[in-house]
Coordinates of C-alpha atoms in Angstrom, one line a residue:
M26 CA -45.2 1.2 120.1
R27 CA -43.3 -1.6 118.3
I28 CA -45.5 -3.2 115.6
L29 CA -44.6 -6.3 114.2
V30 CA -46.3 -6.1 110.9
V31 CA -46.4 -9.7 109.4
T32 CA -48.3 -9.7 105.5
S33 CA -47.2 -11.2 102.3
Q34 CA -49.0 -8.6 100.7
F35 CA -45.5 -6.5 100.5
P36 CA -43.7 -5.2 97.7
I37 CA -40.5 -7.6 96.2
A38 CA -38.2 -8.0 93.6
G39 CA -40.3 -10.2 91.5
D40 CA -43.3 -8.0 92.5
P41 CA -42.4 -4.4 93.2
Q42 CA -46.5 -3.3 93.0
R43 CA -47.6 -6.3 95.1
G44 CA -50.1 -4.7 98.3
R45 CA -49.1 -1.1 97.6
P46 CA -51.9 -0.7 99.9
V47 CA -50.6 -2.3 102.3
Y48 CA -46.6 -0.6 101.8
Q49 CA -48.7 2.7 102.0
T50 CA -50.5 2.3 105.1
V51 CA -46.9 0.5 106.7
R52 CA -44.7 3.5 105.5
E53 CA -46.9 5.9 107.5
L54 CA -47.6 4.2 110.5
A55 CA -43.7 3.6 110.6
R56 CA -43.6 7.4 111.1
Q57 CA -45.8 7.1 114.0
A58 CA -44.2 4.0 115.8
T59 CA -41.9 1.5 115.7
V60 CA -42.4 -0.9 113.2
K61 CA -40.7 -4.0 111.6
V62 CA -42.5 -5.8 108.6
L63 CA -42.1 -9.9 108.1
N64 CA -43.1 -10.6 104.8
P65 CA -43.6 -14.4 104.4
V66 CA -43.5 -15.4 100.6
A67 CA -44.4 -18.7 99.6
T68 CA -42.4 -20.5 97.2
Y69 CA -42.6 -23.1 94.6
P70 CA -40.9 -26.1 92.7
D71 CA -40.6 -25.1 88.9
W72 CA -43.0 -28.5 87.7
A73 CA -45.4 -27.1 90.8
Q74 CA -46.7 -23.3 90.0
P75 CA -49.8 -22.3 91.3
R76 CA -52.3 -21.2 88.8
S77 CA -54.5 -18.9 90.6
Y78 CA -51.7 -16.7 90.7
L79 CA -48.0 -15.8 89.3
A80 CA -45.5 -16.4 92.3
R81 CA -43.0 -13.9 92.1
A82 CA -39.9 -14.3 93.6
A83 CA -38.5 -12.1 96.8
G84 CA -35.3 -11.3 95.9
A85 CA -32.4 -11.0 98.9
N86 CA -32.9 -7.1 99.2
P87 CA -35.7 -5.0 100.4
V88 CA -37.7 -3.0 97.0
A89 CA -40.4 -0.5 99.6
A90 CA -38.3 2.2 100.9
E91 CA -38.4 3.6 104.5
C92 CA -40.2 0.0 105.5
D93 CA -37.9 -2.1 107.5
A94 CA -39.0 -5.2 105.7
E95 CA -37.4 -8.7 105.7
Y96 CA -38.3 -11.4 103.3
L97 CA -39.4 -14.6 105.0
P98 CA -39.8 -17.8 101.7
Y99 CA -40.8 -21.2 102.7
R100 CA -40.8 -23.7 100.7
T101 CA -44.5 -25.6 100.1
L102 CA -46.6 -26.9 97.0
P103 CA -50.0 -25.5 95.4
L104 CA -53.5 -26.5 97.4
L105 CA -51.7 -29.8 98.8
G106 CA -49.8 -27.4 101.1
R107 CA -52.3 -24.8 102.0
P108 CA -53.4 -26.8 104.8
L109 CA -49.8 -26.5 105.9
N110 CA -49.0 -23.1 104.9
G111 CA -50.0 -21.4 108.1
W112 CA -48.1 -23.1 110.8
L113 CA -45.0 -23.0 107.7
C114 CA -45.5 -19.4 108.0
A115 CA -45.8 -19.5 111.8
R116 CA -42.3 -21.6 111.7
A117 CA -40.8 -18.8 109.1
I118 CA -41.7 -15.7 111.1
S119 CA -40.7 -17.2 115.0
A120 CA -37.1 -16.1 115.3
P121 CA -37.4 -12.8 113.5
A122 CA -40.0 -12.2 115.5
A123 CA -38.7 -13.3 119.3
D124 CA -36.0 -10.7 118.5
F125 CA -38.2 -7.9 117.7
R126 CA -39.9 -8.0 121.1
P127 CA -43.4 -6.4 119.7
D128 CA -45.9 -4.8 121.9
V129 CA -48.7 -5.6 118.9
V130 CA -48.8 -8.1 115.7
L131 CA -50.7 -6.6 112.8
S132 CA -51.0 -9.2 110.3
Y133 CA -52.5 -8.8 106.9
W134 CA -54.5 -11.6 104.7
L135 CA -55.9 -13.9 107.0
Y136 CA -54.2 -17.3 105.6
P137 CA -51.9 -17.7 105.6
D138 CA -50.4 -14.8 107.1
A139 CA -52.5 -13.5 110.0
W140 CA -53.0 -17.6 110.9
G141 CA -49.7 -18.0 111.2
A142 CA -49.0 -14.8 113.2
Q143 CA -51.7 -16.3 115.3
R144 CA -49.6 -19.3 115.8
W145 CA -46.6 -17.0 116.9
A146 CA -49.0 -14.2 119.0
R147 CA -50.4 -16.5 121.2
R148 CA -47.3 -18.1 122.4
A149 CA -45.7 -15.3 122.9
G150 CA -48.6 -13.8 124.7
V151 CA -49.0 -10.9 122.6
P152 CA -52.5 -9.2 121.2
L153 CA -53.1 -9.5 116.7
V154 CA -54.6 -7.3 114.9
A155 CA -55.5 -8.7 111.4
G156 CA -56.4 -7.2 108.6
A157 CA -58.6 -8.4 105.7
R158 CA -58.2 -7.1 102.4
G159 CA -61.1 -8.9 100.0
S160 CA -60.8 -12.5 98.5
D161 CA -58.6 -13.4 101.9
I162 CA -62.5 -12.9 103.6
R163 CA -64.3 -14.4 100.4
V164 CA -62.7 -17.4 100.1
R165 CA -64.9 -20.3 98.4
D166 CA -63.1 -23.6 99.3
A167 CA -64.2 -25.3 102.6
I168 CA -60.1 -26.2 103.6
S169 CA -59.6 -21.9 103.5
R170 CA -62.4 -21.0 105.5
R171 CA -62.4 -22.9 108.0
L172 CA -58.7 -22.3 108.6
T173 CA -59.4 -18.6 108.3
R174 CA -62.1 -18.4 110.9
P175 CA -60.2 -18.8 113.9
V176 CA -58.6 -16.1 113.2
V177 CA -61.1 -13.5 112.3
R178 CA -63.1 -15.1 115.7
G179 CA -59.6 -14.2 117.7
A180 CA -58.1 -11.9 116.5
R181 CA -58.5 -8.5 118.8
R182 CA -59.1 -6.4 116.5
L183 CA -60.0 -7.1 112.7
L184 CA -59.3 -4.3 110.6
V185 CA -61.8 -4.2 106.7
V186 CA -61.6 -2.0 104.1
S187 CA -65.5 -1.8 104.1
A188 CA -68.3 -1.9 105.7
D189 CA -69.6 -4.8 103.7
L190 CA -66.6 -6.9 104.6
G191 CA -67.2 -6.3 107.7
R192 CA -71.0 -7.6 107.8
L193 CA -69.5 -10.6 106.4
A194 CA -67.4 -10.8 109.0
V195 CA -70.0 -11.3 111.3
R196 CA -72.2 -12.8 109.6
D197 CA -70.4 -15.6 108.0
Y198 CA -67.3 -15.8 110.4
G199 CA -68.8 -15.1 113.4
A200 CA -66.5 -12.5 114.6
D201 CA -66.9 -10.0 116.8
A202 CA -68.6 -6.7 115.9
A203 CA -67.5 -4.9 118.8
R204 CA -63.9 -5.4 117.4
V205 CA -64.9 -4.8 114.0
R206 CA -62.9 -1.9 112.6
V207 CA -64.0 -0.6 109.2
I208 CA -60.7 1.4 107.8
P209 CA -61.1 2.6 104.2
N210 CA -57.9 3.1 101.8
G211 CA -56.5 6.5 101.4
C212 CA -54.6 7.8 98.4
D213 CA -52.1 9.7 97.5
A214 CA -52.5 13.3 96.1
R215 CA -48.9 13.6 95.2
T216 CA -49.6 10.9 92.6
F217 CA -53.0 10.7 91.9
H218 CA -54.7 14.5 91.2
L219 CA -56.4 16.1 88.0
R220 CA -54.1 16.9 85.0
E221 CA -54.4 17.7 81.6
R222 CA -55.8 14.8 79.3
G223 CA -53.5 15.8 76.0
P224 CA -49.7 15.9 77.5
A225 CA -50.6 12.8 79.3
R226 CA -51.7 11.0 76.1
A227 CA -49.2 12.9 74.0
A228 CA -46.3 10.7 76.8
L229 CA -48.7 7.6 76.3
G230 CA -48.8 7.5 72.2
V231 CA -52.2 7.6 72.7
E232 CA -54.2 9.5 69.8
D233 CA -56.0 12.8 70.8
A234 CA -59.3 11.9 69.6
A235 CA -59.3 8.2 71.0
E236 CA -62.0 7.1 73.5
L237 CA -60.0 5.3 76.0
V238 CA -60.9 2.7 78.8
L239 CA -58.6 1.5 81.3
Y240 CA -58.8 -1.5 83.4
V241 CA -55.8 -1.4 86.3
G242 CA -55.6 -4.3 88.3
R243 CA -54.8 -8.0 88.6
L244 CA -56.0 -10.2 85.2
V245 CA -57.6 -12.8 86.5
P246 CA -61.6 -13.9 85.9
E247 CA -63.0 -12.3 88.6
K248 CA -62.1 -8.7 87.4
G249 CA -64.7 -9.5 84.8
L250 CA -62.4 -8.8 81.9
R251 CA -63.9 -11.9 79.8
E252 CA -66.7 -10.0 80.0
L253 CA -64.8 -6.7 79.5
I254 CA -62.6 -7.3 76.5
A255 CA -66.3 -9.1 74.9
A256 CA -68.1 -5.8 75.4
T257 CA -65.2 -3.6 74.2
R258 CA -65.2 -6.1 71.2
S259 CA -69.2 -5.1 71.3
V260 CA -68.9 -1.4 71.1
A261 CA -65.2 -0.8 69.1
A262 CA -67.8 -2.0 66.4
Q263 CA -70.2 1.1 66.4
R264 CA -66.8 3.2 67.8
P265 CA -63.5 2.8 65.9
R266 CA -61.9 4.8 68.0
L267 CA -62.6 3.3 71.5
S268 CA -59.3 1.7 73.0
L269 CA -59.6 -0.6 76.0
V270 CA -56.1 -1.0 78.0
L271 CA -55.4 -3.1 80.3
V272 CA -52.4 -2.5 83.1
G273 CA -51.4 -5.5 85.3
D274 CA -50.3 -8.5 85.6
G275 CA -51.9 -12.2 86.5
P276 CA -52.7 -16.1 85.2
M277 CA -55.1 -14.6 83.0
R278 CA -52.3 -12.8 80.7
G279 CA -51.5 -16.1 78.4
E280 CA -55.6 -16.5 77.9
I281 CA -55.6 -13.0 77.3
E282 CA -53.0 -13.0 74.6
A283 CA -54.0 -16.2 72.7
A284 CA -57.7 -15.0 72.4
L285 CA -56.0 -11.8 71.1
A286 CA -54.0 -13.7 68.7
A287 CA -56.6 -15.7 67.4
T288 CA -59.3 -13.0 67.1
P289 CA -57.6 -9.4 66.5
C290 CA -59.0 -6.9 68.2
A291 CA -56.6 -3.7 67.5
A292 CA -59.4 -2.2 69.9
V293 CA -57.3 -3.9 73.1
R294 CA -53.9 -3.4 74.5
L295 CA -52.3 -4.7 77.1
A296 CA -49.5 -3.0 78.8
G297 CA -48.5 -4.9 81.5
P298 CA -47.5 -4.0 85.7
Q299 CA -46.9 -0.3 85.8
P300 CA -45.8 1.7 88.9
P301 CA -47.8 4.2 90.2
D302 CA -46.5 7.5 88.6
S303 CA -47.4 5.1 85.4
V304 CA -50.8 4.4 86.3
A305 CA -51.2 7.9 87.0
S306 CA -50.4 9.0 83.7
W307 CA -52.6 6.0 82.0
L308 CA -55.1 7.7 84.4
A309 CA -54.7 11.2 83.5
A310 CA -54.8 10.0 79.6
C311 CA -57.9 7.5 80.0
N312 CA -61.6 9.0 79.4
L313 CA -62.9 6.4 82.0
L314 CA -61.9 3.9 84.2
A315 CA -63.7 0.2 84.0
L316 CA -64.1 -2.1 86.5
P317 CA -66.7 -4.7 86.7
S318 CA -65.9 -7.1 89.0
Y319 CA -67.3 -10.2 90.1
S320 CA -66.7 -8.9 94.1
E321 CA -64.3 -6.3 96.0
G322 CA -63.2 -5.0 98.9
H323 CA -61.8 -1.6 99.3
P324 CA -61.1 -1.1 95.9
N325 CA -58.1 1.6 95.4
V326 CA -57.8 1.9 91.8
L327 CA -61.6 3.7 91.9
V328 CA -60.2 6.6 94.6
E329 CA -57.4 7.1 92.3
A330 CA -59.6 7.7 89.1
L331 CA -61.7 9.8 91.0
A332 CA -58.7 11.6 92.7
C333 CA -57.3 12.2 88.8
G334 CA -60.8 13.4 87.4
R335 CA -61.8 10.1 86.2
P336 CA -65.2 8.8 86.0
V337 CA -65.7 4.5 86.5
V338 CA -68.0 2.2 85.4
A339 CA -68.2 -0.6 87.4
T340 CA -70.1 -3.2 89.5
P341 CA -72.5 -2.8 92.8
V342 CA -70.5 -5.1 94.1
G343 CA -68.3 -5.2 97.8
G344 CA -67.3 -2.2 99.1
I345 CA -67.3 -0.6 95.2
P346 CA -70.7 1.3 96.3
E347 CA -69.0 2.6 99.3
V348 CA -66.4 4.5 97.0
V349 CA -68.7 5.6 94.0
D350 CA -72.5 6.6 92.9
E351 CA -74.4 7.8 90.0
S352 CA -73.1 11.5 90.7
C353 CA -69.2 9.8 89.6
A354 CA -70.4 6.1 88.0
I355 CA -72.2 4.1 86.3
M356 CA -73.1 0.8 87.4
V357 CA -73.9 -2.3 86.0
E358 CA -74.5 -5.7 87.0
P359 CA -71.5 -8.3 87.4
R360 CA -71.1 -11.2 84.8
T361 CA -73.1 -9.2 81.7
I362 CA -71.3 -8.4 78.4
E363 CA -74.4 -5.9 76.4
P364 CA -75.6 -3.9 79.4
L365 CA -71.1 -3.2 80.3
A366 CA -71.2 -2.4 76.4
A367 CA -74.1 -0.1 77.0
A368 CA -72.5 1.8 80.2
I369 CA -69.3 2.0 78.5
A370 CA -71.0 3.9 75.5
S371 CA -73.6 5.7 77.6
A372 CA -70.0 6.8 79.9
L373 CA -68.4 8.1 76.6
D374 CA -71.1 9.9 75.8
R375 CA -71.8 11.6 79.2
A376 CA -70.5 15.1 80.4
W377 CA -68.8 14.7 83.1
D378 CA -67.2 17.2 85.4
E379 CA -63.6 17.0 86.1
Q380 CA -62.9 19.1 88.8
T381 CA -65.6 17.5 90.9
L382 CA -64.7 14.4 90.4
S383 CA -60.9 15.2 91.2
R384 CA -61.9 16.2 94.6
R385 CA -64.5 13.5 95.8
Y386 CA -62.2 11.6 98.0
S387 CA -59.6 13.6 99.9
R388 CA -58.9 10.9 102.5
D389 CA -54.6 10.2 102.7
W390 CA -52.4 7.2 103.8
S391 CA -51.5 9.1 107.5
E392 CA -55.3 9.3 108.1
V393 CA -55.5 5.3 107.2
A394 CA -52.3 4.7 109.3
T395 CA -53.4 6.9 112.4
D396 CA -56.9 4.8 112.3
T397 CA -55.1 1.7 112.3
L398 CA -52.5 2.6 115.3
K399 CA -55.7 3.4 117.4
A400 CA -56.8 -0.2 116.5
C401 CA -53.4 -1.5 117.9
A402 CA -53.7 0.7 120.7
E403 CA -57.2 -0.9 121.4
A404 CA -56.2 -4.5 121.1
I405 CA -53.4 -4.2 123.6
A406 CA -55.7 -2.7 126.0
D407 CA -57.7 -5.3 125.6
A408 CA -55.2 -7.7 126.4
R409 CA -54.2 -6.5 129.8
P410 CA -55.3 -8.1 132.8
A411 CA -58.0 -6.7 134.5
T412 CA -56.8 -4.8 138.0
T413 CA -59.1 -5.0 141.1

């Protein structure tokens, strides 16, 4: 089977950690089929950079090992260019897609990536499999929702990372439930596994007695970071050994740095974006992972935290309850501060069985790839003309 993957959620030179779950899936998929990745990357003038995320340069050379990836930049503008981005994406992928001659197109990120892929696939007579990751289907603005709807309805198969997203696709977008496939993320056990806390702390310069709370992800308001920092300040007033480390990058970084400069808090530290090996070291070093998001798909960092034997404080939103429950996490309602502070303190005081936590999740990326390949085969079979 020849599979053309179209997605902007893929590692690039300026952001080598972008789209790691998609990369992990595609890398394993390439062991089972012939796979070509086209990565359409929106670029912006220096005077008009987007506010919702940090635009990074793709660079000339691929950074995703073991994948045949081609980076296709296209020029656009924030907000004003949004209605045209799907068309620009379709134009960018047109020639290399035709050269590859795929049996099926697999596109992660519904708009503009899958919209552009759908436009090309229809002209080429090739079925489309679309993959929704979370915020690409939980869109708020009317324009993006209108442009997302035909992709969700028209894809031969719609892959979602949680049952919650599948229900949303059917309820809010009119997706055909028979075409929806729930394919949760996997975990690389070679990287994320139970390790001793002491050596990890020594390597990272963390004191043995510290009560370390870790956040890993994009620095955006929707992750509940304002509440998490406020809760940390509250808990630290009673627990001076408390420390919060934020691993990641995003448009909130400047705001957080300014807030810490205005009102210093030794308990909060920005560690910046980190490769998977370093994330695993931070998970080994921490006492717990905090993810107080407003919405989520299937957050892979929860799976990785559990694989490392670390408990979780999180919110019961999106696909989070499909990953954790009271045996491994303390749940708190989103957009709260004092309940979040209480949950962090309670999690730090509770005795967790790290061995049991680390055995909770065993799904690897080869299983994700196998499920994805099956969905692609179903799409191809559905697209064949009926015989009499």
